[in-house]
């Protein structure tokens, strides 16, 4: 055991307050709770405890300074008989049996420079241990202190993104997600679910610590892009291509919806850009209904030139001209 003054980093003339402050600083730095995987730190913590047991107690410090005990608190010969052992004391009255103290009394009693237990309790409090530290006995660390068992802590929440198709929202009302445990589960989508909405799955997050309960899984809904439909609130928008003759003469056109195709009646002389509404063919709403499907007509010209069409359009232009643009374009 090194000289306790050197271990604590104080001079032999240091005051009780300076010794206590030095021990407190070392105990905080090398405490096992802060250095669980560092054997050297635990060794330094034990060494600091032993040093404070000697110079943190007035009586022991005086004996050490006089050379009556060594750095471990063991008595030294002073020349002469057994009276030279300062650690020699009565253990009982019967037969006058006498023996040596093992390790001595805890420092910090009425003669100490500050309660050893109080200092350790302050340190444990700063680590969030929440309990009273103890010194001595079989319950402590090497220096004689142990905190209460670490408290149970709830696990953190798991953030999960679910890519949901529009067909799943309308038809099954469910989506699959994989939890932190690796398990795949079906999640029921709430009515009127929207992009960015979060669904909480209680107890399905990351596991807790020290036997604490698991956290929750927070499932964020993201809508998969659709090749036909654009989402605007609970309504869907669809561009429906038409031939020129369908637009001129009118027609019944097969039109897709999320719940199956329907036959949409296109009126004669339908203009490109005209919007038609299919009620209830949109997404579910919060109140239990459905939005609409808005179908925008798009007239598509033939992919190649046609002499007959050109002749017809020239005659039409001469016989029946009409304005396609309003006065605001003039």
PDB file of C-alpha atoms in Angstrom, residues 4-204:
ATOM      1  CA  UNK A   4      -2.041   7.459   1.837  1.00  0.00           C
ATOM      2  CA  UNK A   5      -1.123  11.136   1.433  1.00  0.00           C
ATOM      3  CA  UNK A   6       0.428  10.357  -1.969  1.00  0.00           C
ATOM      4  CA  UNK A   7      -2.576   8.262  -2.987  1.00  0.00           C
ATOM      5  CA  UNK A   8      -4.951  11.142  -2.243  1.00  0.00           C
ATOM      6  CA  UNK A   9      -2.549  13.686  -3.740  1.00  0.00           C
ATOM      7  CA  UNK A  10      -2.351  15.906  -0.642  1.00  0.00           C
ATOM      8  CA  UNK A  11       0.463  17.117   1.571  1.00  0.00           C
ATOM      9  CA  UNK A  12       1.037  15.642   5.026  1.00  0.00           C
ATOM     10  CA  UNK A  13      -0.015  19.012   6.452  1.00  0.00           C
ATOM     11  CA  UNK A  14      -3.326  19.029   4.560  1.00  0.00           C
ATOM     12  CA  UNK A  15      -6.446  19.988   6.489  1.00  0.00           C
ATOM     13  CA  UNK A  16      -9.329  17.592   7.125  1.00  0.00           C
ATOM     14  CA  UNK A  17     -11.369  19.464   4.528  1.00  0.00           C
ATOM     15  CA  UNK A  18      -8.659  19.151   1.878  1.00  0.00           C
ATOM     16  CA  UNK A  19      -8.346  15.415   2.543  1.00  0.00           C
ATOM     17  CA  UNK A  20     -12.078  14.920   2.315  1.00  0.00           C
ATOM     18  CA  UNK A  21     -12.239  16.941  -0.927  1.00  0.00           C
ATOM     19  CA  UNK A  22      -9.370  14.940  -2.468  1.00  0.00           C
ATOM     20  CA  UNK A  23     -10.984  11.610  -1.568  1.00  0.00           C
ATOM     21  CA  UNK A  24     -14.357  12.695  -2.917  1.00  0.00           C
ATOM     22  CA  UNK A  25     -12.760  13.698  -6.236  1.00  0.00           C
ATOM     23  CA  UNK A  26     -10.959  10.350  -6.630  1.00  0.00           C
ATOM     24  CA  UNK A  27     -13.992   8.319  -5.553  1.00  0.00           C
ATOM     25  CA  UNK A  28     -16.144  10.000  -8.178  1.00  0.00           C
ATOM     26  CA  UNK A  29     -13.524   9.512 -10.875  1.00  0.00           C
ATOM     27  CA  UNK A  30     -12.753   5.857 -10.218  1.00  0.00           C
ATOM     28  CA  UNK A  31     -16.082   4.608  -8.862  1.00  0.00           C
ATOM     29  CA  UNK A  32     -16.944   1.103 -10.229  1.00  0.00           C
ATOM     30  CA  UNK A  33     -20.344   2.315 -11.418  1.00  0.00           C
ATOM     31  CA  UNK A  34     -18.540   4.668 -13.793  1.00  0.00           C
ATOM     32  CA  UNK A  35     -15.784   2.239 -14.796  1.00  0.00           C
ATOM     33  CA  UNK A  36     -17.402  -1.195 -15.044  1.00  0.00           C
ATOM     34  CA  UNK A  37     -14.909  -2.499 -17.625  1.00  0.00           C
ATOM     35  CA  UNK A  38     -11.775  -0.887 -16.216  1.00  0.00           C
ATOM     36  CA  UNK A  39      -9.987  -3.049 -13.596  1.00  0.00           C
ATOM     37  CA  UNK A  40      -7.331  -0.363 -13.124  1.00  0.00           C
ATOM     38  CA  UNK A  41      -9.970   2.216 -12.161  1.00  0.00           C
ATOM     39  CA  UNK A  42     -11.504  -0.204  -9.656  1.00  0.00           C
ATOM     40  CA  UNK A  43      -8.048  -0.758  -8.182  1.00  0.00           C
ATOM     41  CA  UNK A  44      -7.559   3.003  -7.833  1.00  0.00           C
ATOM     42  CA  UNK A  45     -10.985   3.303  -6.177  1.00  0.00           C
ATOM     43  CA  UNK A  46     -10.053   0.646  -3.608  1.00  0.00           C
ATOM     44  CA  UNK A  47      -6.685   2.303  -3.004  1.00  0.00           C
ATOM     45  CA  UNK A  48      -8.336   5.690  -2.416  1.00  0.00           C
ATOM     46  CA  UNK A  49     -10.790   4.117   0.051  1.00  0.00           C
ATOM     47  CA  UNK A  50      -7.933   2.517   2.000  1.00  0.00           C
ATOM     48  CA  UNK A  51      -6.001   5.780   2.077  1.00  0.00           C
ATOM     49  CA  UNK A  52      -9.015   7.681   3.391  1.00  0.00           C
ATOM     50  CA  UNK A  53      -9.580   5.053   6.069  1.00  0.00           C
ATOM     51  CA  UNK A  54      -6.193   6.021   7.444  1.00  0.00           C
ATOM     52  CA  UNK A  55      -5.902   9.794   7.069  1.00  0.00           C
ATOM     53  CA  UNK A  56      -9.632  10.535   7.027  1.00  0.00           C
ATOM     54  CA  UNK A  57      -9.858   9.428  10.671  1.00  0.00           C
ATOM     55  CA  UNK A  58      -8.199  11.716  13.243  1.00  0.00           C
ATOM     56  CA  UNK A  59      -7.064   8.910  15.514  1.00  0.00           C
ATOM     57  CA  UNK A  60      -5.644   6.733  12.757  1.00  0.00           C
ATOM     58  CA  UNK A  61      -4.038   9.691  11.039  1.00  0.00           C
ATOM     59  CA  UNK A  62      -2.271  10.618  14.249  1.00  0.00           C
ATOM     60  CA  UNK A  63      -1.056   7.031  14.736  1.00  0.00           C
ATOM     61  CA  UNK A  64       0.145   6.868  11.124  1.00  0.00           C
ATOM     62  CA  UNK A  65       1.981  10.185  11.451  1.00  0.00           C
ATOM     63  CA  UNK A  66       3.652   8.884  14.645  1.00  0.00           C
ATOM     64  CA  UNK A  67       4.628   5.685  12.836  1.00  0.00           C
ATOM     65  CA  UNK A  68       2.473   3.453  15.051  1.00  0.00           C
ATOM     66  CA  UNK A  69       0.532   1.987  12.107  1.00  0.00           C
ATOM     67  CA  UNK A  70       1.398   1.466   8.454  1.00  0.00           C
ATOM     68  CA  UNK A  71      -0.495   2.530   5.310  1.00  0.00           C
ATOM     69  CA  UNK A  72      -2.839  -0.448   5.675  1.00  0.00           C
ATOM     70  CA  UNK A  73      -3.628   0.341   9.300  1.00  0.00           C
ATOM     71  CA  UNK A  74      -1.513  -2.510  10.654  1.00  0.00           C
ATOM     72  CA  UNK A  75       0.473  -1.866  13.844  1.00  0.00           C
ATOM     73  CA  UNK A  76       4.235  -1.473  13.727  1.00  0.00           C
ATOM     74  CA  UNK A  77       6.760  -2.526  16.379  1.00  0.00           C
ATOM     75  CA  UNK A  78       7.862   0.402  18.497  1.00  0.00           C
ATOM     76  CA  UNK A  79      10.554  -1.526  20.329  1.00  0.00           C
ATOM     77  CA  UNK A  80       9.793  -3.520  23.447  1.00  0.00           C
ATOM     78  CA  UNK A  81       6.847  -5.812  24.120  1.00  0.00           C
ATOM     79  CA  UNK A  82       3.360  -6.218  22.865  1.00  0.00           C
ATOM     80  CA  UNK A  83       2.372  -2.824  24.250  1.00  0.00           C
ATOM     81  CA  UNK A  84       3.874  -1.358  21.094  1.00  0.00           C
ATOM     82  CA  UNK A  85       0.933  -2.626  18.974  1.00  0.00           C
ATOM     83  CA  UNK A  86      -1.630   0.156  18.719  1.00  0.00           C
ATOM     84  CA  UNK A  87      -4.137  -2.231  17.165  1.00  0.00           C
ATOM     85  CA  UNK A  88      -4.060  -4.549  20.199  1.00  0.00           C
ATOM     86  CA  UNK A  89      -7.363  -4.474  22.102  1.00  0.00           C
ATOM     87  CA  UNK A  90      -9.765  -6.500  24.249  1.00  0.00           C
ATOM     88  CA  UNK A  91     -12.310  -8.631  22.335  1.00  0.00           C
ATOM     89  CA  UNK A  92     -14.061  -9.880  25.437  1.00  0.00           C
ATOM     90  CA  UNK A  93     -13.978  -9.849  29.194  1.00  0.00           C
ATOM     91  CA  UNK A  94     -13.997 -13.616  29.679  1.00  0.00           C
ATOM     92  CA  UNK A  95     -10.477 -14.821  30.437  1.00  0.00           C
ATOM     93  CA  UNK A  96      -9.038 -11.484  29.409  1.00  0.00           C
ATOM     94  CA  UNK A  97      -8.633 -12.730  25.845  1.00  0.00           C
ATOM     95  CA  UNK A  98      -6.934 -10.136  23.684  1.00  0.00           C
ATOM     96  CA  UNK A  99      -6.515  -9.902  19.911  1.00  0.00           C
ATOM     97  CA  UNK A 100      -5.826  -7.678  16.950  1.00  0.00           C
ATOM     98  CA  UNK A 101      -8.383  -5.629  15.028  1.00  0.00           C
ATOM     99  CA  UNK A 102      -8.824  -6.701  11.423  1.00  0.00           C
ATOM    100  CA  UNK A 103      -8.981  -3.599   9.292  1.00  0.00           C
ATOM    101  CA  UNK A 104      -9.947  -1.358  12.188  1.00  0.00           C
ATOM    102  CA  UNK A 105     -13.131   0.638  12.739  1.00  0.00           C
ATOM    103  CA  UNK A 106     -14.781   2.541   9.950  1.00  0.00           C
ATOM    104  CA  UNK A 107     -13.339   5.990   9.544  1.00  0.00           C
ATOM    105  CA  UNK A 108     -15.402   9.062   9.978  1.00  0.00           C
ATOM    106  CA  UNK A 109     -16.771   8.572  13.497  1.00  0.00           C
ATOM    107  CA  UNK A 110     -16.740  11.298  16.099  1.00  0.00           C
ATOM    108  CA  UNK A 111     -13.023  11.757  15.559  1.00  0.00           C
ATOM    109  CA  UNK A 112     -13.090  11.647  11.724  1.00  0.00           C
ATOM    110  CA  UNK A 113     -12.684  14.499   9.292  1.00  0.00           C
ATOM    111  CA  UNK A 114     -16.054  13.751   7.674  1.00  0.00           C
ATOM    112  CA  UNK A 115     -18.328  10.711   7.568  1.00  0.00           C
ATOM    113  CA  UNK A 116     -17.042   8.077   5.111  1.00  0.00           C
ATOM    114  CA  UNK A 117     -20.619   6.859   4.553  1.00  0.00           C
ATOM    115  CA  UNK A 118     -21.864  10.387   3.903  1.00  0.00           C
ATOM    116  CA  UNK A 119     -19.220  10.975   1.262  1.00  0.00           C
ATOM    117  CA  UNK A 120     -20.043   7.715  -0.506  1.00  0.00           C
ATOM    118  CA  UNK A 121     -23.753   8.445  -0.262  1.00  0.00           C
ATOM    119  CA  UNK A 122     -23.138  11.807  -1.952  1.00  0.00           C
ATOM    120  CA  UNK A 123     -21.208  10.044  -4.711  1.00  0.00           C
ATOM    121  CA  UNK A 124     -23.894   7.417  -5.217  1.00  0.00           C
ATOM    122  CA  UNK A 125     -26.472  10.174  -5.370  1.00  0.00           C
ATOM    123  CA  UNK A 126     -24.544  11.853  -8.171  1.00  0.00           C
ATOM    124  CA  UNK A 127     -24.574   8.589 -10.137  1.00  0.00           C
ATOM    125  CA  UNK A 128     -28.366   8.306  -9.742  1.00  0.00           C
ATOM    126  CA  UNK A 129     -28.141   5.199  -7.530  1.00  0.00           C
ATOM    127  CA  UNK A 130     -30.864   6.557  -5.291  1.00  0.00           C
ATOM    128  CA  UNK A 131     -29.939   4.449  -2.287  1.00  0.00           C
ATOM    129  CA  UNK A 132     -27.725   4.649   0.785  1.00  0.00           C
ATOM    130  CA  UNK A 133     -24.170   3.401   0.357  1.00  0.00           C
ATOM    131  CA  UNK A 134     -22.684   1.110   2.949  1.00  0.00           C
ATOM    132  CA  UNK A 135     -19.108   0.646   4.032  1.00  0.00           C
ATOM    133  CA  UNK A 136     -17.481  -2.427   5.429  1.00  0.00           C
ATOM    134  CA  UNK A 137     -18.824  -5.970   5.593  1.00  0.00           C
ATOM    135  CA  UNK A 138     -19.488  -8.319   2.715  1.00  0.00           C
ATOM    136  CA  UNK A 139     -21.838  -5.970   0.944  1.00  0.00           C
ATOM    137  CA  UNK A 140     -19.348  -3.463  -0.381  1.00  0.00           C
ATOM    138  CA  UNK A 141     -16.849  -2.876  -3.130  1.00  0.00           C
ATOM    139  CA  UNK A 142     -13.190  -3.245  -2.315  1.00  0.00           C
ATOM    140  CA  UNK A 143     -13.282  -0.006  -0.358  1.00  0.00           C
ATOM    141  CA  UNK A 144     -16.508  -0.953   1.395  1.00  0.00           C
ATOM    142  CA  UNK A 145     -19.324   0.642  -0.590  1.00  0.00           C
ATOM    143  CA  UNK A 146     -22.180  -0.624  -2.740  1.00  0.00           C
ATOM    144  CA  UNK A 147     -25.152   1.077  -4.321  1.00  0.00           C
ATOM    145  CA  UNK A 148     -28.651  -0.320  -4.537  1.00  0.00           C
ATOM    146  CA  UNK A 149     -29.479  -2.519  -7.518  1.00  0.00           C
ATOM    147  CA  UNK A 150     -29.858  -0.484 -10.692  1.00  0.00           C
ATOM    148  CA  UNK A 151     -33.500   0.554 -11.209  1.00  0.00           C
ATOM    149  CA  UNK A 152     -35.619  -1.005 -13.903  1.00  0.00           C
ATOM    150  CA  UNK A 153     -35.745   1.097 -17.034  1.00  0.00           C
ATOM    151  CA  UNK A 154     -38.337   0.975 -19.796  1.00  0.00           C
ATOM    152  CA  UNK A 155     -36.955   0.208 -23.241  1.00  0.00           C
ATOM    153  CA  UNK A 156     -36.824   2.882 -25.903  1.00  0.00           C
ATOM    154  CA  UNK A 157     -39.474   3.181 -28.594  1.00  0.00           C
ATOM    155  CA  UNK A 158     -38.798   1.643 -32.001  1.00  0.00           C
ATOM    156  CA  UNK A 159     -39.381   3.940 -34.972  1.00  0.00           C
ATOM    157  CA  UNK A 160     -40.725   1.899 -37.916  1.00  0.00           C
ATOM    158  CA  UNK A 161     -41.725   3.152 -41.370  1.00  0.00           C
ATOM    159  CA  UNK A 162     -44.511   1.203 -43.122  1.00  0.00           C
ATOM    160  CA  UNK A 163     -44.834   1.582 -46.884  1.00  0.00           C
ATOM    161  CA  UNK A 164     -48.555   1.192 -47.537  1.00  0.00           C
ATOM    162  CA  UNK A 165     -50.222   0.759 -50.919  1.00  0.00           C
ATOM    163  CA  UNK A 166     -53.496   2.495 -51.751  1.00  0.00           C
ATOM    164  CA  UNK A 167     -55.017  -0.951 -52.430  1.00  0.00           C
ATOM    165  CA  UNK A 168     -54.157  -2.051 -48.852  1.00  0.00           C
ATOM    166  CA  UNK A 169     -55.890   1.009 -47.412  1.00  0.00           C
ATOM    167  CA  UNK A 170     -59.094   0.464 -49.412  1.00  0.00           C
ATOM    168  CA  UNK A 171     -59.311  -3.332 -49.509  1.00  0.00           C
ATOM    169  CA  UNK A 172     -57.570  -5.120 -46.597  1.00  0.00           C
ATOM    170  CA  UNK A 173     -57.180  -2.164 -44.209  1.00  0.00           C
ATOM    171  CA  UNK A 174     -53.927  -3.711 -42.949  1.00  0.00           C
ATOM    172  CA  UNK A 175     -50.184  -3.591 -43.540  1.00  0.00           C
ATOM    173  CA  UNK A 176     -47.263  -5.748 -42.437  1.00  0.00           C
ATOM    174  CA  UNK A 177     -44.340  -4.495 -40.355  1.00  0.00           C
ATOM    175  CA  UNK A 178     -41.268  -6.173 -38.885  1.00  0.00           C
ATOM    176  CA  UNK A 179     -40.670  -5.514 -35.171  1.00  0.00           C
ATOM    177  CA  UNK A 180     -37.240  -5.137 -33.464  1.00  0.00           C
ATOM    178  CA  UNK A 181     -37.598  -8.768 -32.314  1.00  0.00           C
ATOM    179  CA  UNK A 182     -37.644  -9.853 -35.956  1.00  0.00           C
ATOM    180  CA  UNK A 183     -41.289 -10.859 -35.787  1.00  0.00           C
ATOM    181  CA  UNK A 184     -43.588  -9.775 -38.629  1.00  0.00           C
ATOM    182  CA  UNK A 185     -47.112  -8.706 -37.672  1.00  0.00           C
ATOM    183  CA  UNK A 186     -50.199  -7.294 -39.391  1.00  0.00           C
ATOM    184  CA  UNK A 187     -51.105  -3.770 -38.321  1.00  0.00           C
ATOM    185  CA  UNK A 188     -54.697  -2.584 -38.672  1.00  0.00           C
ATOM    186  CA  UNK A 189     -54.867   0.793 -40.377  1.00  0.00           C
ATOM    187  CA  UNK A 190     -57.186   3.330 -38.731  1.00  0.00           C
ATOM    188  CA  UNK A 191     -60.042   4.792 -40.777  1.00  0.00           C
ATOM    189  CA  UNK A 192     -58.936   7.764 -42.807  1.00  0.00           C
ATOM    190  CA  UNK A 193     -55.232   7.055 -42.299  1.00  0.00           C
ATOM    191  CA  UNK A 194     -53.046   9.693 -43.956  1.00  0.00           C
ATOM    192  CA  UNK A 195     -49.413  10.111 -44.928  1.00  0.00           C
ATOM    193  CA  UNK A 196     -47.169  10.615 -41.876  1.00  0.00           C
ATOM    194  CA  UNK A 197     -49.717   9.324 -39.330  1.00  0.00           C
ATOM    195  CA  UNK A 198     -48.213   7.192 -36.537  1.00  0.00           C
ATOM    196  CA  UNK A 199     -49.683   4.049 -35.001  1.00  0.00           C
ATOM    197  CA  UNK A 200     -48.497   2.977 -31.529  1.00  0.00           C
ATOM    198  CA  UNK A 201     -47.967  -0.730 -30.823  1.00  0.00           C
ATOM    199  CA  UNK A 202     -47.597  -0.954 -27.041  1.00  0.00           C
ATOM    200  CA  UNK A 203     -44.830  -3.159 -25.695  1.00  0.00           C
ATOM    201  CA  UNK A 204     -43.460  -3.975 -29.157  1.00  0.00           C
TER     202      UNK A 204
END
